[in-house]
Short mmCIF file of C-alpha atoms and ligand atoms in Angstrom, two decimals:
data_model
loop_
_atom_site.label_atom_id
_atom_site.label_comp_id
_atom_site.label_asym_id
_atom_site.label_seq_id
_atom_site.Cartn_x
_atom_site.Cartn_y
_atom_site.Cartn_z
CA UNK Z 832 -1.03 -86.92 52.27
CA UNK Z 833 -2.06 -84.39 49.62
CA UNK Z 834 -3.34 -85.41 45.80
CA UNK Z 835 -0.14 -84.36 43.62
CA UNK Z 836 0.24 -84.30 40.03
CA UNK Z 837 1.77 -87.64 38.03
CA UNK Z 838 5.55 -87.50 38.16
CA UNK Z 839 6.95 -87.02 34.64
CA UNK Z 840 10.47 -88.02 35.58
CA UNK Z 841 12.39 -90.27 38.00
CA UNK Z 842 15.59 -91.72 38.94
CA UNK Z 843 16.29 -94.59 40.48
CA UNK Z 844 19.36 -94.63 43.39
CA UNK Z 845 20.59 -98.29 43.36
CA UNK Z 846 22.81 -98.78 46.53
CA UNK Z 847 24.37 -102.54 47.44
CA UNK Z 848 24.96 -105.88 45.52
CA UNK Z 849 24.50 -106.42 41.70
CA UNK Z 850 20.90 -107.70 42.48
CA UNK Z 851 19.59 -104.40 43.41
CA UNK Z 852 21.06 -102.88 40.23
CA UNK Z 853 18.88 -105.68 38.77
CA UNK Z 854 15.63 -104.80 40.14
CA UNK Z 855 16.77 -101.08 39.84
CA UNK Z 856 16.79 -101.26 36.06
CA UNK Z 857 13.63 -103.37 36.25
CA UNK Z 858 11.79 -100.93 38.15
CA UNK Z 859 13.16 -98.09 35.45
CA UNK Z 860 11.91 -100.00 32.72
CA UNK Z 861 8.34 -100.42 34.50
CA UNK Z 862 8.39 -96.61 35.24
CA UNK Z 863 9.22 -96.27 31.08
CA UNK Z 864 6.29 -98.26 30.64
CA UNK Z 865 4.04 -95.86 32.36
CA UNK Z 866 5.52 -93.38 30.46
CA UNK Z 867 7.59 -91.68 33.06
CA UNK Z 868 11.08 -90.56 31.68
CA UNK Z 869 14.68 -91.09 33.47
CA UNK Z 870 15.53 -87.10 34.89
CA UNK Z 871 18.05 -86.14 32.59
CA UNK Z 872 22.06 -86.01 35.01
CA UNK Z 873 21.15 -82.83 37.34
CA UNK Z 874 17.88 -82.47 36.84
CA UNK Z 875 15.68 -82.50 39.10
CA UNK Z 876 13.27 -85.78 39.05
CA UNK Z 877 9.23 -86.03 40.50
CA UNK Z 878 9.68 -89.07 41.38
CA UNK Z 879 12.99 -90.43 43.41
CA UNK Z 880 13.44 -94.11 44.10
CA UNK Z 881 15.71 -95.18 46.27
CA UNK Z 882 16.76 -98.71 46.19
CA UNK Z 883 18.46 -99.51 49.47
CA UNK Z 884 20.69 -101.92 50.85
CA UNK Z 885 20.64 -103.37 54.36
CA UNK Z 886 23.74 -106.19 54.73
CA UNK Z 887 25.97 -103.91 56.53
CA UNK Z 888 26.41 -101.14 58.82
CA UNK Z 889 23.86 -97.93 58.74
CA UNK Z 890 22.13 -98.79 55.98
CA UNK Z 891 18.74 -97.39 57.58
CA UNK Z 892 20.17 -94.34 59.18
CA UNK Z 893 21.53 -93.57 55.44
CA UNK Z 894 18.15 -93.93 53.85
CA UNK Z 895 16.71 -91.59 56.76
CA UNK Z 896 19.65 -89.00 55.25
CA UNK Z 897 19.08 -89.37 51.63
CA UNK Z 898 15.40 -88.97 52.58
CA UNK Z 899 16.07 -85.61 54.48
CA UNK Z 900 18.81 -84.18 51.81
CA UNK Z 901 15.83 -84.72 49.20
CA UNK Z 902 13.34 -82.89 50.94
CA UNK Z 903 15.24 -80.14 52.28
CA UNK Z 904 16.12 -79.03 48.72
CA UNK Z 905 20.29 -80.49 49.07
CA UNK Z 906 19.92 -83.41 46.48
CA UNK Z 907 17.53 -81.19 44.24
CA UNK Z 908 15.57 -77.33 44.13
CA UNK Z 909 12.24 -79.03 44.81
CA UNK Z 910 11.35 -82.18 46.61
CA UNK Z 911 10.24 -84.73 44.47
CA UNK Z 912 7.86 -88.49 45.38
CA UNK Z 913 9.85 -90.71 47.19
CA UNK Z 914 9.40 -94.40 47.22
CA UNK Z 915 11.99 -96.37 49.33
CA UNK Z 916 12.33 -99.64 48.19
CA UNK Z 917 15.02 -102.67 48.83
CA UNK Z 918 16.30 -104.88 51.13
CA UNK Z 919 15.47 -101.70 53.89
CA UNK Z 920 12.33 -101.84 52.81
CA UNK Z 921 11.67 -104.84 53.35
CA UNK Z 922 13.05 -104.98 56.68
CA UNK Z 923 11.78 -101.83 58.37
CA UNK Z 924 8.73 -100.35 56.33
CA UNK Z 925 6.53 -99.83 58.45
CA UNK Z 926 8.76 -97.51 60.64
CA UNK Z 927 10.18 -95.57 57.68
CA UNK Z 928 6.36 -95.19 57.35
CA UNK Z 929 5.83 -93.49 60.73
CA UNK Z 930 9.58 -91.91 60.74
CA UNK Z 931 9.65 -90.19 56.91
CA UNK Z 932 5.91 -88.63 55.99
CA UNK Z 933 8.05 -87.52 53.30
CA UNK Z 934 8.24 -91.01 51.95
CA UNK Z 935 5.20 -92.05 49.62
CA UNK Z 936 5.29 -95.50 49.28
CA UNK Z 937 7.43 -98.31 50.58
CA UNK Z 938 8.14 -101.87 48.31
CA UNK Z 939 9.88 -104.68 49.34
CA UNK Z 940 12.27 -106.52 46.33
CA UNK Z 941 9.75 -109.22 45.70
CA UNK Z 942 6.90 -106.85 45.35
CA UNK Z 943 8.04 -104.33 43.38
CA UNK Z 944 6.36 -105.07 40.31
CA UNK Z 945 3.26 -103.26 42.41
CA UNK Z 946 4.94 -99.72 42.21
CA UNK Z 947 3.32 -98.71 39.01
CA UNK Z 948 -0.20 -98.86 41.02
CA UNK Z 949 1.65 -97.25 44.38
CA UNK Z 950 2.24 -94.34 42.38
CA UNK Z 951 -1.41 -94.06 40.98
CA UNK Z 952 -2.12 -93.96 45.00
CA UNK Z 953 0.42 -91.49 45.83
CA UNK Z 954 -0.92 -89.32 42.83
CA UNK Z 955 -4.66 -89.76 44.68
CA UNK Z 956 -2.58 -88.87 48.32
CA UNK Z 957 -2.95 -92.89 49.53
CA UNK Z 958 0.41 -93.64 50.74
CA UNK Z 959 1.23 -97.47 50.64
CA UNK Z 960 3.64 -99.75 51.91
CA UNK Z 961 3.94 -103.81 50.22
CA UNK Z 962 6.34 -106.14 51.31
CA UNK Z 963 4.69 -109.27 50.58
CA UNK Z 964 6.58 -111.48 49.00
CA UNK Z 965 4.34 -113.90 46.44
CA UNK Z 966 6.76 -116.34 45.05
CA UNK Z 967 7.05 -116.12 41.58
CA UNK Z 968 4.62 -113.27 40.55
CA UNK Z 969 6.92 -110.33 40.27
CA UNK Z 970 9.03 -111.66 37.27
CA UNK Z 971 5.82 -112.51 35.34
CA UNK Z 972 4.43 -108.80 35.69
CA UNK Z 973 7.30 -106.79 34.44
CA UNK Z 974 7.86 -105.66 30.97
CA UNK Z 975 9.68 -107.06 28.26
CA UNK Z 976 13.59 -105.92 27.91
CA UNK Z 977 14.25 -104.16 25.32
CA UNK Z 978 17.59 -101.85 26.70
CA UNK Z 979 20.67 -103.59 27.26
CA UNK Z 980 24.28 -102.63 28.00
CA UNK Z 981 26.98 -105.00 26.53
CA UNK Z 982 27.37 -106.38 29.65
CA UNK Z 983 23.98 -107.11 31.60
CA UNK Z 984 22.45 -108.85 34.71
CA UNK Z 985 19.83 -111.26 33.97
CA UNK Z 986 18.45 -112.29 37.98
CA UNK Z 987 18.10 -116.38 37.68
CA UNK Z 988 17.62 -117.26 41.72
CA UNK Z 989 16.16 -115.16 44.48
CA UNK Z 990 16.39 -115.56 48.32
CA UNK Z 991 18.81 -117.23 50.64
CA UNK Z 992 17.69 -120.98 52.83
CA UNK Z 993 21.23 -121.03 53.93
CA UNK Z 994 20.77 -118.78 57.05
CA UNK Z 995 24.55 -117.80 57.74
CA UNK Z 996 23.99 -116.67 61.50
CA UNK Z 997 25.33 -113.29 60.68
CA UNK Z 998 23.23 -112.44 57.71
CA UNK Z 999 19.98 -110.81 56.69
CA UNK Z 1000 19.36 -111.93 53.03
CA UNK Z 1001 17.22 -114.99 54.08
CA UNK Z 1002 14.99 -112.60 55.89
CA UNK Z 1003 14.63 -109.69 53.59
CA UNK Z 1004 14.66 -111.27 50.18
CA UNK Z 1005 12.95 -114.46 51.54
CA UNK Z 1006 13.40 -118.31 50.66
CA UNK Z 1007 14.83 -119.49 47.69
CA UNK Z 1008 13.00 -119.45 44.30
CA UNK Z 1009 14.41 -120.19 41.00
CA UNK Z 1010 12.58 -118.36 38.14
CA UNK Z 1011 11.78 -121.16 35.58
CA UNK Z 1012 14.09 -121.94 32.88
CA UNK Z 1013 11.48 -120.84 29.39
CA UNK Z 1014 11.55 -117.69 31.26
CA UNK Z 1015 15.49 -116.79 31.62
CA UNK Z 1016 16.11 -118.78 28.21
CA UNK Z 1017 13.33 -115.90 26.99
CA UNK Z 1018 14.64 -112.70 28.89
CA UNK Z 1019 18.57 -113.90 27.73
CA UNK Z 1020 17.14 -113.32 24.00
CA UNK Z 1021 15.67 -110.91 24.38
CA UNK Z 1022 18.48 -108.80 25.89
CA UNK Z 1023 21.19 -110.58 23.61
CA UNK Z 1024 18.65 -108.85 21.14
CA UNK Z 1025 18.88 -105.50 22.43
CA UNK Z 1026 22.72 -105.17 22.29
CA UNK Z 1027 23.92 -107.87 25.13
CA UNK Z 1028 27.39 -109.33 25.00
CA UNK Z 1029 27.60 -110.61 28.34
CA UNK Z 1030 25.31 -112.03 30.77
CA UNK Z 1031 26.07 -112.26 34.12
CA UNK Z 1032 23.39 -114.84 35.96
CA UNK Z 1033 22.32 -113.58 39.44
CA UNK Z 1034 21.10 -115.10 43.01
CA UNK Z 1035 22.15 -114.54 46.18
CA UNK Z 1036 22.59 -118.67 45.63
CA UNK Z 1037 23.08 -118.56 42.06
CA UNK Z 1038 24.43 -122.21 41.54
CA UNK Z 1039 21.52 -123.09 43.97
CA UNK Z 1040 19.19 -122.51 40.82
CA UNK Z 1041 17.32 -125.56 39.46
CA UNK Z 1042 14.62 -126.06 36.66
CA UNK Z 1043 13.06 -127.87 34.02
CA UNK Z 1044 13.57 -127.50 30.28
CA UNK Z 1045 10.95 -128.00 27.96
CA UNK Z 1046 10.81 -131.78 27.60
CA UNK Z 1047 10.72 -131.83 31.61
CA UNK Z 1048 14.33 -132.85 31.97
CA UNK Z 1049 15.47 -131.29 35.57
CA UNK Z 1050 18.55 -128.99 34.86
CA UNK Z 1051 21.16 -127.35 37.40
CA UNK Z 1052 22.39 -123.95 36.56
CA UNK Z 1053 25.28 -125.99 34.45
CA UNK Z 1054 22.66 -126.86 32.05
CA UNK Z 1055 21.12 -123.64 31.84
CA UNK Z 1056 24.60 -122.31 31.49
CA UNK Z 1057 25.39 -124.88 28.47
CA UNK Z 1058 21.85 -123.60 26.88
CA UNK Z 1059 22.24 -120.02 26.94
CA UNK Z 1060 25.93 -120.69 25.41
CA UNK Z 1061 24.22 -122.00 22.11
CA UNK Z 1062 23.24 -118.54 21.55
CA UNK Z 1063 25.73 -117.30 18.52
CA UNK Z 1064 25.26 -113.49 19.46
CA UNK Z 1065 25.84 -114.23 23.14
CA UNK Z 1066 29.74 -114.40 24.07
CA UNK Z 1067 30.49 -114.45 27.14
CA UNK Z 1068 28.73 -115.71 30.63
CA UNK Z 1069 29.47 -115.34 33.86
CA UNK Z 1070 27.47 -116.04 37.43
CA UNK Z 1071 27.58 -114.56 40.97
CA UNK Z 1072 27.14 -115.36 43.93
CA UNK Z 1073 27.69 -119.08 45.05
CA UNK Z 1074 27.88 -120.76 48.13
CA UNK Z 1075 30.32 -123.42 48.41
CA UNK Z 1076 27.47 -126.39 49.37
CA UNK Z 1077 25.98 -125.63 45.70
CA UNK Z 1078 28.83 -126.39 43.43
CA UNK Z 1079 28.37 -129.48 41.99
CA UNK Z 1080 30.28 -131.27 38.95
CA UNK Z 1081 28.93 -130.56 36.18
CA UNK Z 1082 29.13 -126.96 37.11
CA UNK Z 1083 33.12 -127.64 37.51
CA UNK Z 1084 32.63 -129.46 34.34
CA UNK Z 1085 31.19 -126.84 32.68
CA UNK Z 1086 34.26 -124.80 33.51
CA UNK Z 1087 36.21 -126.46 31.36
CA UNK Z 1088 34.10 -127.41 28.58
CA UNK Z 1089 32.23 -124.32 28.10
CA UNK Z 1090 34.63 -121.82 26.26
CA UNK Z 1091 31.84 -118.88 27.14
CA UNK Z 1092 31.62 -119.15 30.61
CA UNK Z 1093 34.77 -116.83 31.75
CA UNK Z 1094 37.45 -118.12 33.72
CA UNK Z 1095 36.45 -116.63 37.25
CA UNK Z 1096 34.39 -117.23 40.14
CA UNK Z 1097 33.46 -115.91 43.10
CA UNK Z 1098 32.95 -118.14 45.59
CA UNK Z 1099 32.68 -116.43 49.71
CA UNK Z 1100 35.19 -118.41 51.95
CA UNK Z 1101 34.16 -116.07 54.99
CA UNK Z 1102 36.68 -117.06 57.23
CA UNK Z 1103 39.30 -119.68 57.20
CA UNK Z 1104 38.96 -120.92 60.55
CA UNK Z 1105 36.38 -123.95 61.22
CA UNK Z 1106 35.25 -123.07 64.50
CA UNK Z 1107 34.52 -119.71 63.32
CA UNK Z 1108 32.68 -121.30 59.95
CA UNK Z 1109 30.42 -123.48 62.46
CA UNK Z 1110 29.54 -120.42 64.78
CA UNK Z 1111 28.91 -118.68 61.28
CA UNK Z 1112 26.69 -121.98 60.29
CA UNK Z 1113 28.57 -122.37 56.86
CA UNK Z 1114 28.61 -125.49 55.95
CA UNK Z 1115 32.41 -125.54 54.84
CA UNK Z 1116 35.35 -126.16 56.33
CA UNK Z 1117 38.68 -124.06 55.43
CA UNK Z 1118 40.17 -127.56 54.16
CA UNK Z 1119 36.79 -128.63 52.14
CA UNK Z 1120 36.53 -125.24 50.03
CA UNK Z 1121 40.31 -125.33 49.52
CA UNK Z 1122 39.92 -128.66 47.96
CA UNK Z 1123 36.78 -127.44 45.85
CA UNK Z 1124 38.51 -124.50 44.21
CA UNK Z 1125 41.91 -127.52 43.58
CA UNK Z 1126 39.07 -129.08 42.06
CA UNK Z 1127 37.47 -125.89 40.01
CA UNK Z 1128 41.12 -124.93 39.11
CA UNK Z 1129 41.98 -128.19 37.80
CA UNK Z 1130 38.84 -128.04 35.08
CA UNK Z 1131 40.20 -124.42 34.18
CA UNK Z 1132 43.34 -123.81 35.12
CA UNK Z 1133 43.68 -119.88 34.28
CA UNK Z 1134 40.40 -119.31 36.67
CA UNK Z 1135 40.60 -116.09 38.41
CA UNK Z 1136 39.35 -116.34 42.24
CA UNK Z 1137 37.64 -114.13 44.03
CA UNK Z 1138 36.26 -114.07 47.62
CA UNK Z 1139 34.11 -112.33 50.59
CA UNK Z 1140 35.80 -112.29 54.04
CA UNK Z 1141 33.94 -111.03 57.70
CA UNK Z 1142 36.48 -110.02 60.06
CA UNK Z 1143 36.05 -109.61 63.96
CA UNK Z 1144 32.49 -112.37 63.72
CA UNK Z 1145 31.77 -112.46 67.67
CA UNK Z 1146 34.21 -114.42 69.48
CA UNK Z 1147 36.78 -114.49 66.89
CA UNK Z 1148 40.41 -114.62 68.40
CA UNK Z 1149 43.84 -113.28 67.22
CA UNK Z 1150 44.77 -116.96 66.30
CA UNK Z 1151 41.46 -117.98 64.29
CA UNK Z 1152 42.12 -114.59 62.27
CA UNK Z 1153 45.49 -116.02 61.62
CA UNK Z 1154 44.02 -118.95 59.54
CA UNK Z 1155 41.72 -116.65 57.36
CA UNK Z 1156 45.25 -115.01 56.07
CA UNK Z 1157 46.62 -118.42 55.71
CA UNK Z 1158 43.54 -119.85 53.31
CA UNK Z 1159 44.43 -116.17 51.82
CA UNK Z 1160 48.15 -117.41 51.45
CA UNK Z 1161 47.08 -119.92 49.85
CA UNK Z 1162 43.77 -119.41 47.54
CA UNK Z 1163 45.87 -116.12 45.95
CA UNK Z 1164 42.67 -114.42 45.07
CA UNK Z 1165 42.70 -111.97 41.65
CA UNK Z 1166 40.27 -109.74 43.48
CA UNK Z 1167 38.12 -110.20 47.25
CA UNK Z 1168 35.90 -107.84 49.22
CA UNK Z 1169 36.27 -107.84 53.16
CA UNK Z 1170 34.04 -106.87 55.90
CA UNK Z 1171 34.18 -106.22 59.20
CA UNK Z 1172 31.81 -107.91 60.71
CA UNK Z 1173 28.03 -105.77 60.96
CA UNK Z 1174 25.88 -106.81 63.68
CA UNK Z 1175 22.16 -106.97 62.01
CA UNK Z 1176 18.62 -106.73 63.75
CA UNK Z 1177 17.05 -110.34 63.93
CA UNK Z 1178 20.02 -112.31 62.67
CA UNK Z 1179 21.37 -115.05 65.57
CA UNK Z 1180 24.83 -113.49 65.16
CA UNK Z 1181 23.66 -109.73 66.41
CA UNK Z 1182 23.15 -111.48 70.11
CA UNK Z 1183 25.89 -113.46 70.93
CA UNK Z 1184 28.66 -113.35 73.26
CA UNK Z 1185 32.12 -111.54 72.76
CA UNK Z 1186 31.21 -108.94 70.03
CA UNK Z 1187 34.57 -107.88 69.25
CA UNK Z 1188 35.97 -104.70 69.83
CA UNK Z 1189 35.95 -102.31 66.63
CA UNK Z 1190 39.77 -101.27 67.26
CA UNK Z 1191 40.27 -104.93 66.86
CA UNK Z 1192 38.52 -105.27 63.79
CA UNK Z 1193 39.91 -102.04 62.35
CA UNK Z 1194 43.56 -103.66 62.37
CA UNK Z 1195 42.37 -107.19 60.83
CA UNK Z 1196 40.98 -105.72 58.42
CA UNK Z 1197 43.57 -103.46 57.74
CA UNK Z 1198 45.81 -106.63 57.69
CA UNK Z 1199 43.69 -108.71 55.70
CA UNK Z 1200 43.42 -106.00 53.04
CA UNK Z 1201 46.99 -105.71 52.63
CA UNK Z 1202 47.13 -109.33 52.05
CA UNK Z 1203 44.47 -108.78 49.29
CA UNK Z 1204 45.92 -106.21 47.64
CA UNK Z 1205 49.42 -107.75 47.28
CA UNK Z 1206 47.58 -110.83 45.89
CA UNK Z 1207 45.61 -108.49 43.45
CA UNK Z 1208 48.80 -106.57 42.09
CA UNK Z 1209 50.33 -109.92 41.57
CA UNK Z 1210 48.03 -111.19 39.33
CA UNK Z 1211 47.56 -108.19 37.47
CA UNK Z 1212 51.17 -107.93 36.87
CA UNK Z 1213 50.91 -111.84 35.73
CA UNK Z 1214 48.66 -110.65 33.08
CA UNK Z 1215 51.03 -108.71 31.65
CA UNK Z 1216 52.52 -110.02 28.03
CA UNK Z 1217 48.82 -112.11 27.61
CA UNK Z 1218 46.62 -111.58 24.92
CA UNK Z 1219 42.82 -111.68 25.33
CA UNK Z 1220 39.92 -110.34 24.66
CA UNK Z 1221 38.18 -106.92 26.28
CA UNK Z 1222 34.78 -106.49 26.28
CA UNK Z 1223 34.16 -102.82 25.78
CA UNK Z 1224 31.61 -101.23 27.54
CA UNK Z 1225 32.18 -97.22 27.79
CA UNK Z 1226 34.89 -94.42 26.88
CA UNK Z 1227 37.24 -93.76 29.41
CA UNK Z 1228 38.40 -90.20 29.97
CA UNK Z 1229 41.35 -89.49 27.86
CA UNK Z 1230 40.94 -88.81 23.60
CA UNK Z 1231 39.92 -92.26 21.90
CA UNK Z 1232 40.62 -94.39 25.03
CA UNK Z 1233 38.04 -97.39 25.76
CA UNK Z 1234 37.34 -99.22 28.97
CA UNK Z 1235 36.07 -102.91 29.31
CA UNK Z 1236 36.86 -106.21 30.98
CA UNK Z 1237 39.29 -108.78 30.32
CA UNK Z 1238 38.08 -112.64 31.09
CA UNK Z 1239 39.50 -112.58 34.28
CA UNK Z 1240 37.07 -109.53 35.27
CA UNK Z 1241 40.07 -107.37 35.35
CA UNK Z 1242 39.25 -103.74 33.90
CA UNK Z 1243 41.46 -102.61 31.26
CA UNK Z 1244 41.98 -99.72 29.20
CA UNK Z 1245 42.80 -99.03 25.94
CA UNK Z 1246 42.77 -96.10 22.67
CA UNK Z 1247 42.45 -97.00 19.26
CA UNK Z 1248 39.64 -98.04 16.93
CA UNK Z 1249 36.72 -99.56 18.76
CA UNK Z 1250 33.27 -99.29 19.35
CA UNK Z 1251 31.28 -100.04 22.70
CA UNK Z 1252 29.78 -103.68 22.86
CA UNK Z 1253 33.13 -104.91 20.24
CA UNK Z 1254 34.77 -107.67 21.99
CA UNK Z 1255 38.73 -106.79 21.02
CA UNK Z 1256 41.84 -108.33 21.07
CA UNK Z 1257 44.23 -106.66 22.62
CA UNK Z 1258 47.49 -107.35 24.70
CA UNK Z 1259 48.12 -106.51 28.21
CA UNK Z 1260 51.20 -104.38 28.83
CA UNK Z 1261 51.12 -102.49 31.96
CA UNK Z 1262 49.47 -103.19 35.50
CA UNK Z 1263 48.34 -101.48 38.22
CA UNK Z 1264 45.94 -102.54 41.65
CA UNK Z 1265 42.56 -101.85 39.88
CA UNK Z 1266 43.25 -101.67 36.08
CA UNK Z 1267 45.25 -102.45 33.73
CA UNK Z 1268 46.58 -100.75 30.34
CA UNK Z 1269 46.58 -102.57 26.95
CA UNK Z 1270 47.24 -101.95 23.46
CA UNK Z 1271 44.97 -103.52 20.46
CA UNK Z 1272 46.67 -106.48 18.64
CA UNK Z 1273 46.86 -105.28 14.99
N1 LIG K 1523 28.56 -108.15 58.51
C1 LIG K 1523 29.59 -108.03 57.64
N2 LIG K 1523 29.59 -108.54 56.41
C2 LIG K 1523 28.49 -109.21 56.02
N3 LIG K 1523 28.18 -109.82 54.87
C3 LIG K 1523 26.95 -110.33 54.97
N4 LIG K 1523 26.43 -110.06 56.18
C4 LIG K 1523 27.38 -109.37 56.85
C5 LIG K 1523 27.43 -108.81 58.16
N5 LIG K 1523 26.43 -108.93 59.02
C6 LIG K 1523 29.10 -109.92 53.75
C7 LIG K 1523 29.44 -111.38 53.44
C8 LIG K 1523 28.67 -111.64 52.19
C9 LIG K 1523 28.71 -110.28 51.54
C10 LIG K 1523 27.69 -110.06 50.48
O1 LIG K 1523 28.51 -109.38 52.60
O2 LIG K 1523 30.83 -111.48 53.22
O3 LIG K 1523 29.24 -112.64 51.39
FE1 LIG K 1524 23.63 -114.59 53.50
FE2 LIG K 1524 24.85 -116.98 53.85
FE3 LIG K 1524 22.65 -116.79 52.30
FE4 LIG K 1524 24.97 -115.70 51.46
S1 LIG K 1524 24.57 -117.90 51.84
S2 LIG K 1524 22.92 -114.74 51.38
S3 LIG K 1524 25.86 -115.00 53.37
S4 LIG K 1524 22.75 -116.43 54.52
#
């Protein structure tokens, strides 16, 4: 590779869960820090990071297109540094190595704190590729916040030890690490400082998180979730993701007795069959997480559920599908997302027997969406006549019209008098699948 001059600008392309929009704006700030500026909307940047995702389908072959569009001059007029980093990354650097001389450097999630000296290499014509993963020692290296939307992430948990036979996550973003408790307490504060409303906690095993607080007292999320709440300027929390073997009682507790943490949670069922759940190695049955979210309901009655289904897992019959619609019957989720199922390199899934035809999967899904949808429209219509408050985070497109968030996740929109970050009271009048309109309470 040629010597090349420092970039001056980037962008980062996140792609995938709420995590990698995590590390995304991490990385941004880092790049800040070394004095490189964000590329200003169709500009062209020197420096493109691209933040990949690899749970489902084609996420390499997409990276491999992205890569091409940006050097052939499609994305922008002149090909800028690329650095590829993410849960693709991780998985397959070396071979976007030897496949894209195009790409500069490749980082894996847990070692992206390194990029800052990847780029001094590029610059000298070194290109590098890290996927290590030291547990711990990426958190510790970034910069300070000081940027915050209304509504931001704060990462609390890493990694997966759950190993779901169909899934990835324990391989690319490693074992499960909880980043200690002075630290979070710290970066809540300081983004609460910088204009946060809202934090949402992150993991791939969020409720998995455990710690110590200062006078060595072990704490479960629960805690941490009670401490952050004692934070005046801080109004609302919410987590996500959690497995169903993590939820303990105080959590449920602290459902009910913490006004701040919003009624919803998502909480992956994956199928409603047990056979299916066993193959899948959740730990669950259909029965046992229906009785946990009685349970979760019963702390806070007006919780909003939401979900993850896989359709067509190998081996799945027409019947065991059946059941996944029935816990659907029953659950009435606000809001789910559904899969069909994604065979992945290296996961125990990818090789078994009676991979099921895509024509099959197709019409599941198709039929488990419907499902969703109606469930979705009817609680959005059972908003309608409430009163609560929005959470404003941006302008929406018409004259003096605001979007935000209800409790209940729900977006709604609204015009009147309002700034973004105010948290404001409005009433819920109309409703449609995705949104719904309200009108300020005077
Ligand atoms: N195929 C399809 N969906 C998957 N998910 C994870 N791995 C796969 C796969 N191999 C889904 C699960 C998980 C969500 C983040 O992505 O539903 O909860
Ligand atoms: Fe993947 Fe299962 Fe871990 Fe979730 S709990 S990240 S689905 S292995």
């Amino acid at each position: 590779m040629q010597k090349t001059a420092s970039p001056k600008t980037y962008r980062v392309k996140s792609f995938g869960c709420q995590m990698n929009v995590y590390d995304g704006e991490r990385m941004a700030e880092m790049l800040a820090e070394k004095g490189i500026t964000e590329a200003p909307e169709g500009e062209d940047a020197d420096l493109v990071v691209l933040n990949t995702c690899h749970i489902r389908e084609k996420a390499a072959e997409k990276v491999y297109s992205d890569i091409g569009r940006l050097t052939k001059g499609k994305t922008q007029k002149k090909a800028p540094m690329i650095a590829v980093a993410g849960c693709v990354a991780q998985a397959e650097g070396e071979e976007i190595m030897a496949r894209a001389p195009a790409v500069s450097m490749v980082v894996g999630p847990q070692a992206y704190h390194r990029l800052p000296g990847m780029i001094d290499d590029a610059v000298a014509g070194k290109r590098s590729t890290d996927t290590d993963m030291p547990a711990d020692a990426k958190f510790a290296a970034l910069p300070k916040r000081r940027k915050s939307a209304p509504s931001a992430f704060l990462t609390i948990q890493e990694g997966c030890d759950k190993f779901c036979t169909y899934c990835v996550v324990p391989y690319t973003r490693g074992a499960e690490i909880s980043r200690p408790y002075s630290a979070l307490v710290d970066e809540a504060k300081k983004l609460v400082e910088a204009g946060a409303k809202e934090i949402t906690l992150l993991g791939q095993n969020v409720s998995a998180w455990t710690g110590e607080d200062d006078r060595g007292r072990k704490l479960g999320m629960a805690g941490l979730i009670r401490e952050l709440a004692k934070d005046p300027d801080l109004k609302r929390i919410r987590y996500t993701t959690s497995h169903p073997a993590d939820m303990d009682d105080e959590l449920i507790d602290t459902h009910g007795e913490v006004g701040k943490l919003m009624p919803y949670l998502h909480l992956p069922v994956q199928s409603g069959n047990d056979r299916v759940l066993k193959a899948m190695n959740r730990s669950h049955t259909a029965e046992s997480y229906l009785r946990l979210l009685e349970r979760f309901r019963a702390a806070r009655p007006d919780l909003a559920l939401s979900g993850d289904f896989i359709v067509g897992f190998p081996g799945e019959t027409d019947a065991e599908f059946e059941d996944t619609l029935k816990v659907v019957d029953q659950v009435r989720y606000a809001q789910a997302y559904s899969f069909k199922y994604s065979p992945r390199p290296g996961t125990p899934a990818a090789t078994m027997e009676n991979q099921i035809e895509p024509q099959v999967m197709d019409e599941r899904l198709q039929r488990l969406q419907a499902a969703l949808r109606r469930d979705q429209q009817a609680f959005n219509e059972a908003s309608i006549g409430k009163t609560c408050e929005v959470l404003v985070e941006r302008r929406g497109k018409l004259d003096g019209q605001w979007l935000g968030k209800s409790p209940w996740l729900q977006s709604v929109h609204f015009t009147g008098d309002a700034e973004i970050g105010d948290l404001i009271e409005v009433k819920l009048i109309q409703a449609g699948q995705n949104s719904l309109a309200g009108e300020i309470v005077a």
